[in-house]
Amino acid sequence: MQIFEKITAHLENRPTELKRLKEKGRKVIGYFPGDYVPEEIIYASGAIPVCLCHGGNPRPVGAALSVTTRFICPFARALIGDRLIGEQPFYNLVDMLVTPVTCQHLRRAADIWQHHSGLPVFRLGVPMENNEQGLKYYRDRLNDLNNKLQVFTGQAVTDESLWKAIELYNTLRSLLKRISLLRKNSAPAISTIDFIKLNHASFYADPVFMVDILSSLIKELEQSVNKDEKGDNLRLLITGPNIAFGDYKVLEIANELGAQVVAEEFFEGVRYYWGNVEQAGSPVEALANRYLANKVPNGVMPAAASGRYDFIAGLVKDFKVDGIIWYQLLFCETYDIESYYFAHKMKQLGIPVLKIQSDYDVLDRGSIKTRMEAFVEMLNKERSSD
Amino acid sequence: MIDKYLELCGYKPEEIKSQLPRVEKAFTILGLTDFDVERGQERISGFFDTNLKGVRRILGVLVRELVDLTLAKEEGGRWIYSSPPSACADILTAASLGNKDIHVAFPDLLFVLTMGMMFDKLDPIMEAAEGLYLEPGMAHCSLIQTRLGLYARNLIPRAVLQVSVGLICDENPKADASFEEFFGIPVQYLLRSQDKDWEESGRIQRHIEFLAKNLKRMVERVGEAAGGEITDDMLNQARKMARDFSKPMRQILEMGVNCDPPPISSAFVHLMRAINGMPLNRHNHEIAVEGANILCQELQERVNKGEGVVPKGSPRVLHGYVQSYVDPGIVVALEKMGISAPIEEVQLYEPDGRFSPDISGIEDPNYRLAAVLTQASIFNSLPVKSRVTIEACRRYKLDGCLWLVHYSCRPIMSDSYMMKDIVQKELGIPFMVLETDVYDPRYNRNRQLRPQLEAFAEMVKSYKASLR
Ligand code: SF4
Ligand code: SF4
């Protein structure tokens, strides 16, 4: 598909393009994932938002051990290590970092970035309870971020520029959602690994380019969908705390085993496309509502489990899922706790859950494959006995 | 055997007589055998100076609390629990003052200090937690495992409310949420946002505001669970009770800091601080206050005689972030090597390592507590924490930093190497980071840590010698 080639070429050229824009005075604002840092605010300030979400590679994970201990999750260690070893071009271009304060691992990764590189860092507090007081706090912090960015870029942010940015990102999310929903079909027009790669690309690419390319892609995909075609592969959903750019091991193994992953739900790494910013009221308020209140809570939040379970149970039904893979990053303690409740509840629905742990270690591929093979076999047996 | 143990723990003869049956019953439930009790005797005599009457009396408070909680399932009552950090201890105490049927505890810390530290018999509780869902290999916090293990082994009654304090880590509230899901224990959270930017210091209004409002909600919710409103009078009484213990404790702490040599091991001061942070049942609280006052006098006599735990003029270090709850032997070993550690980082406040925060001009008690909490070193950003440490080392003329990190506590352990980097660059003093588990005796690496401790002691001694 030519479109994927275009995206690859765009991403390859993007660091050079960013360098050029920086020379002209534009700022690159890196931010950590988790869908709490509204790119709209960064974009409206004239800066270029880049979500730093690379992972899956053991090299930076190991490098991070020179400055912190091993009980930090591999994704946070990758963020640290990639900045330390300087081999990740996007990371080297960052002028300022915005980190959502969601978990201790990300919080510390930001500290290490600041300590070792001297970059300015803005810490965006994310209240861990979704209530009125929390929403007000978050909204105030978005205003602080907005002010900080205006000073940093020297460009005023107006309501008009914010609404424009909101419109752009709403379009981007809507396109991703339409593509995602195509996987409901019994013979999905796009694989989940490709969908996640598109989603990941949207964090680094120029959003205008991305909107264009997704618009073309959706036309192609919608034409290619054959609603009568019957796919008989197993249908899996993958969920967990984080799936990073480059961390495709489990998805590849699922493909190798002939199981189709048809849906995903992740806190970090995947752009949240299920809801848009309502274009009413003040833009910052609208952003606060979208990014904190009106969405599935993240699993670090203490009282998130039932909301998250309900959402995923809905996906299971809509996407006709046979089984779930819980992709757990090692030492991500909150999601690990939630995984037990989740598996327990899914069992009541009759949906088996396989938990796969990863430390981005290349050597664990064999054991992960063996466990997934057994899981797929079990699901196939269950299907044939139905 | 048990009566001897109780004697060592400061029980008076008439108390032993009246309470022995309850203690025996509780020890049976807990699976404590004569062998365990004998080992317990050896352990506490090794860790603490049990020649001091005040020490013994205070140790007895832990035994009494353990017995009360263990027999609670038979003896009835409704329980409200919380866990460190002890931001809500006064609220819990206040709830127990208003209703005789309400009892309060930090069950996890209590079991760590008794079944863990005293008897070295926490393993079955930890294993029960691991068998349920806090599996090994994920580096779950052992304090939280203890809490789950207690429920898993059905050792304590289910709480009518769990007060969940998420001021430092994410795991504590998340685990409490899971207890609500699995065991139906209602939770009220005290959360905050740790988004202090590095340029920010001092009293950050948005944090104080957020926390104070949360504290107010907490008072209301605990009152509901206790079946009656918690009034300001009740809260004031609870605070006064806390002060009754903390006042002599503070004097003891200051003796440790200001007297050369310090008259008592800081391992015991640490234990007193742990007890000070927990809500105690009323009768036990009175005994704790009595013990603290006796100890204060005993130590004053030692100071007058110039007696102490290390030779006069010995080097002194800052203990960060906190001592081991389950193995005071680490600090005792350091003292035997001729180095005292009279101050712990967790007891310091910004901006300069003082023992009290700035709460001037704040009248509302919730706002005052919020201001205290937000200025504590442990709740702060890296620059503030490192500034506090540096200034404390200068202010108290310390010769090094021993950073004992609880390996599974992400917020604490993950910045230790940066702390070391910053402090050493500025002061050039020895700074050693040691990873351990401060709650789980299975990872009690006192013996393994010994070579590192010895190396640290040598570094500190030669640093001190180089100053002369
Ligand atoms: S994977 Fe878990 S621990 Fe790691 S950054 Fe994400 S939420 Fe935090
Ligand atoms: S992880 Fe740290 S802060 Fe949290 S309960 Fe454990 S020791 Fe306390």
PDB file of N, CA and C in Angstrom, chain A residues 3-45:
ATOM      1  N   ILE A   3       0.359   4.219   0.599  1.00  0.00           N
ATOM      2  CA  ILE A   3       0.144   5.175   1.683  1.00  0.00           C
ATOM      3  C   ILE A   3       1.129   4.926   2.829  1.00  0.00           C
ATOM      4  N   PHE A   4       1.346   3.661   3.160  1.00  0.00           N
ATOM      5  CA  PHE A   4       2.281   3.355   4.246  1.00  0.00           C
ATOM      6  C   PHE A   4       3.705   3.763   3.876  1.00  0.00           C
ATOM      7  N   GLU A   5       4.009   3.585   2.603  1.00  0.00           N
ATOM      8  CA  GLU A   5       5.348   4.018   2.158  1.00  0.00           C
ATOM      9  C   GLU A   5       5.502   5.536   2.309  1.00  0.00           C
ATOM     10  N   LYS A   6       4.425   6.237   1.986  1.00  0.00           N
ATOM     11  CA  LYS A   6       4.470   7.709   2.122  1.00  0.00           C
ATOM     12  C   LYS A   6       4.674   8.098   3.585  1.00  0.00           C
ATOM     13  N   ILE A   7       3.999   7.380   4.460  1.00  0.00           N
ATOM     14  CA  ILE A   7       4.131   7.703   5.892  1.00  0.00           C
ATOM     15  C   ILE A   7       5.557   7.422   6.349  1.00  0.00           C
ATOM     16  N   THR A   8       6.086   6.280   5.932  1.00  0.00           N
ATOM     17  CA  THR A   8       7.458   5.938   6.324  1.00  0.00           C
ATOM     18  C   THR A   8       8.426   7.019   5.835  1.00  0.00           C
ATOM     19  N   ALA A   9       8.246   7.430   4.594  1.00  0.00           N
ATOM     20  CA  ALA A   9       9.142   8.457   4.041  1.00  0.00           C
ATOM     21  C   ALA A   9       8.988   9.768   4.821  1.00  0.00           C
ATOM     22  N   HIS A  10       7.752  10.102   5.156  1.00  0.00           N
ATOM     23  CA  HIS A  10       7.511  11.343   5.905  1.00  0.00           C
ATOM     24  C   HIS A  10       8.221  11.291   7.265  1.00  0.00           C
ATOM     25  N   LEU A  11       8.093  10.143   7.929  1.00  0.00           N
ATOM     26  CA  LEU A  11       8.711  10.032   9.269  1.00  0.00           C
ATOM     27  C   LEU A  11      10.231  10.052   9.167  1.00  0.00           C
ATOM     28  N   GLU A  12      10.742   9.466   8.093  1.00  0.00           N
ATOM     29  CA  GLU A  12      12.206   9.481   7.920  1.00  0.00           C
ATOM     30  C   GLU A  12      12.726  10.902   7.722  1.00  0.00           C
ATOM     31  N   ASN A  13      11.944  11.681   6.984  1.00  0.00           N
ATOM     32  CA  ASN A  13      12.381  13.066   6.702  1.00  0.00           C
ATOM     33  C   ASN A  13      12.023  14.048   7.811  1.00  0.00           C
ATOM     34  N   ARG A  14      11.150  13.606   8.690  1.00  0.00           N
ATOM     35  CA  ARG A  14      10.596  14.536   9.690  1.00  0.00           C
ATOM     36  C   ARG A  14      11.678  15.163  10.590  1.00  0.00           C
ATOM     37  N   PRO A  15      12.665  14.403  11.093  1.00  0.00           N
ATOM     38  CA  PRO A  15      13.671  15.059  11.927  1.00  0.00           C
ATOM     39  C   PRO A  15      14.404  16.181  11.188  1.00  0.00           C
ATOM     40  N   THR A  16      14.711  15.951   9.912  1.00  0.00           N
ATOM     41  CA  THR A  16      15.393  16.999   9.132  1.00  0.00           C
ATOM     42  C   THR A  16      14.476  18.211   8.990  1.00  0.00           C
ATOM     43  N   GLU A  17      13.207  17.912   8.744  1.00  0.00           N
ATOM     44  CA  GLU A  17      12.217  18.990   8.612  1.00  0.00           C
ATOM     45  C   GLU A  17      12.106  19.777   9.932  1.00  0.00           C
ATOM     46  N   LEU A  18      12.099  19.036  11.031  1.00  0.00           N
ATOM     47  CA  LEU A  18      11.990  19.708  12.337  1.00  0.00           C
ATOM     48  C   LEU A  18      13.213  20.587  12.584  1.00  0.00           C
ATOM     49  N   LYS A  19      14.375  20.068  12.216  1.00  0.00           N
ATOM     50  CA  LYS A  19      15.603  20.852  12.388  1.00  0.00           C
ATOM     51  C   LYS A  19      15.495  22.168  11.620  1.00  0.00           C
ATOM     52  N   ARG A  20      14.984  22.050  10.405  1.00  0.00           N
ATOM     53  CA  ARG A  20      14.837  23.230   9.553  1.00  0.00           C
ATOM     54  C   ARG A  20      13.865  24.232  10.216  1.00  0.00           C
ATOM     55  N   LEU A  21      12.782  23.710  10.734  1.00  0.00           N
ATOM     56  CA  LEU A  21      11.806  24.598  11.368  1.00  0.00           C
ATOM     57  C   LEU A  21      12.379  25.237  12.636  1.00  0.00           C
ATOM     58  N   LYS A  22      13.184  24.459  13.335  1.00  0.00           N
ATOM     59  CA  LYS A  22      13.821  25.005  14.546  1.00  0.00           C
ATOM     60  C   LYS A  22      14.749  26.164  14.183  1.00  0.00           C
ATOM     61  N   GLU A  23      15.461  25.973  13.083  1.00  0.00           N
ATOM     62  CA  GLU A  23      16.376  27.042  12.653  1.00  0.00           C
ATOM     63  C   GLU A  23      15.605  28.339  12.355  1.00  0.00           C
ATOM     64  N   LYS A  24      14.348  28.142  11.960  1.00  0.00           N
ATOM     65  CA  LYS A  24      13.527  29.325  11.660  1.00  0.00           C
ATOM     66  C   LYS A  24      12.864  29.881  12.926  1.00  0.00           C
ATOM     67  N   GLY A  25      13.166  29.262  14.061  1.00  0.00           N
ATOM     68  CA  GLY A  25      12.638  29.800  15.320  1.00  0.00           C
ATOM     69  C   GLY A  25      11.491  29.024  15.927  1.00  0.00           C
ATOM     70  N   ARG A  26      11.021  27.974  15.257  1.00  0.00           N
ATOM     71  CA  ARG A  26       9.931  27.185  15.845  1.00  0.00           C
ATOM     72  C   ARG A  26      10.502  26.309  16.958  1.00  0.00           C
ATOM     73  N   LYS A  27       9.695  26.050  17.959  1.00  0.00           N
ATOM     74  CA  LYS A  27      10.142  25.207  19.084  1.00  0.00           C
ATOM     75  C   LYS A  27       9.520  23.816  18.963  1.00  0.00           C
ATOM     76  N   VAL A  28      10.302  22.826  19.361  1.00  0.00           N
ATOM     77  CA  VAL A  28       9.761  21.459  19.405  1.00  0.00           C
ATOM     78  C   VAL A  28       9.463  21.127  20.869  1.00  0.00           C
ATOM     79  N   ILE A  29       8.201  20.826  21.121  1.00  0.00           N
ATOM     80  CA  ILE A  29       7.799  20.496  22.494  1.00  0.00           C
ATOM     81  C   ILE A  29       7.558  18.984  22.563  1.00  0.00           C
ATOM     82  N   GLY A  30       8.416  18.305  23.273  1.00  0.00           N
ATOM     83  CA  GLY A  30       8.218  16.869  23.461  1.00  0.00           C
ATOM     84  C   GLY A  30       7.302  16.656  24.640  1.00  0.00           C
ATOM     85  N   TYR A  31       6.495  15.629  24.542  1.00  0.00           N
ATOM     86  CA  TYR A  31       5.677  15.313  25.726  1.00  0.00           C
ATOM     87  C   TYR A  31       5.555  13.809  25.866  1.00  0.00           C
ATOM     88  N   PHE A  32       5.352  13.404  27.104  1.00  0.00           N
ATOM     89  CA  PHE A  32       5.209  11.972  27.387  1.00  0.00           C
ATOM     90  C   PHE A  32       3.758  11.551  27.146  1.00  0.00           C
ATOM     91  N   PRO A  33       3.559  10.294  26.744  1.00  0.00           N
ATOM     92  CA  PRO A  33       2.206   9.878  26.348  1.00  0.00           C
ATOM     93  C   PRO A  33       1.269   9.637  27.535  1.00  0.00           C
ATOM     94  N   GLY A  34       0.043   9.291  27.192  1.00  0.00           N
ATOM     95  CA  GLY A  34      -0.961   9.000  28.206  1.00  0.00           C
ATOM     96  C   GLY A  34      -2.228   9.813  27.985  1.00  0.00           C
ATOM     97  N   ASP A  35      -2.246  10.611  26.911  1.00  0.00           N
ATOM     98  CA  ASP A  35      -3.426  11.397  26.549  1.00  0.00           C
ATOM     99  C   ASP A  35      -3.879  12.372  27.629  1.00  0.00           C
ATOM    100  N   TYR A  36      -2.929  13.041  28.238  1.00  0.00           N
ATOM    101  CA  TYR A  36      -3.293  14.124  29.160  1.00  0.00           C
ATOM    102  C   TYR A  36      -2.684  15.461  28.738  1.00  0.00           C
ATOM    103  N   VAL A  37      -1.768  15.432  27.788  1.00  0.00           N
ATOM    104  CA  VAL A  37      -1.159  16.686  27.327  1.00  0.00           C
ATOM    105  C   VAL A  37      -1.845  17.067  26.011  1.00  0.00           C
ATOM    106  N   PRO A  38      -2.714  18.059  26.057  1.00  0.00           N
ATOM    107  CA  PRO A  38      -3.414  18.409  24.806  1.00  0.00           C
ATOM    108  C   PRO A  38      -2.439  19.026  23.800  1.00  0.00           C
ATOM    109  N   GLU A  39      -2.261  18.315  22.702  1.00  0.00           N
ATOM    110  CA  GLU A  39      -1.379  18.851  21.654  1.00  0.00           C
ATOM    111  C   GLU A  39      -1.919  20.167  21.116  1.00  0.00           C
ATOM    112  N   GLU A  40      -3.243  20.317  21.232  1.00  0.00           N
ATOM    113  CA  GLU A  40      -3.874  21.522  20.699  1.00  0.00           C
ATOM    114  C   GLU A  40      -3.225  22.782  21.267  1.00  0.00           C
ATOM    115  N   ILE A  41      -2.898  22.758  22.555  1.00  0.00           N
ATOM    116  CA  ILE A  41      -2.330  23.963  23.193  1.00  0.00           C
ATOM    117  C   ILE A  41      -0.930  24.220  22.628  1.00  0.00           C
ATOM    118  N   ILE A  42      -0.178  23.150  22.454  1.00  0.00           N
ATOM    119  CA  ILE A  42       1.185  23.307  21.925  1.00  0.00           C
ATOM    120  C   ILE A  42       1.118  23.840  20.493  1.00  0.00           C
ATOM    121  N   TYR A  43       0.248  23.233  19.719  1.00  0.00           N
ATOM    122  CA  TYR A  43       0.120  23.601  18.309  1.00  0.00           C
ATOM    123  C   TYR A  43      -0.317  25.066  18.176  1.00  0.00           C
ATOM    124  N   ALA A  44      -1.260  25.439  19.034  1.00  0.00           N
ATOM    125  CA  ALA A  44      -1.777  26.817  18.949  1.00  0.00           C
ATOM    126  C   ALA A  44      -0.711  27.845  19.326  1.00  0.00           C
ATOM    127  N   SER A  45       0.297  27.414  20.077  1.00  0.00           N
ATOM    128  CA  SER A  45       1.347  28.358  20.480  1.00  0.00           C
ATOM    129  C   SER A  45       2.419  28.485  19.393  1.00  0.00           C
TER     130      SER A  45
END
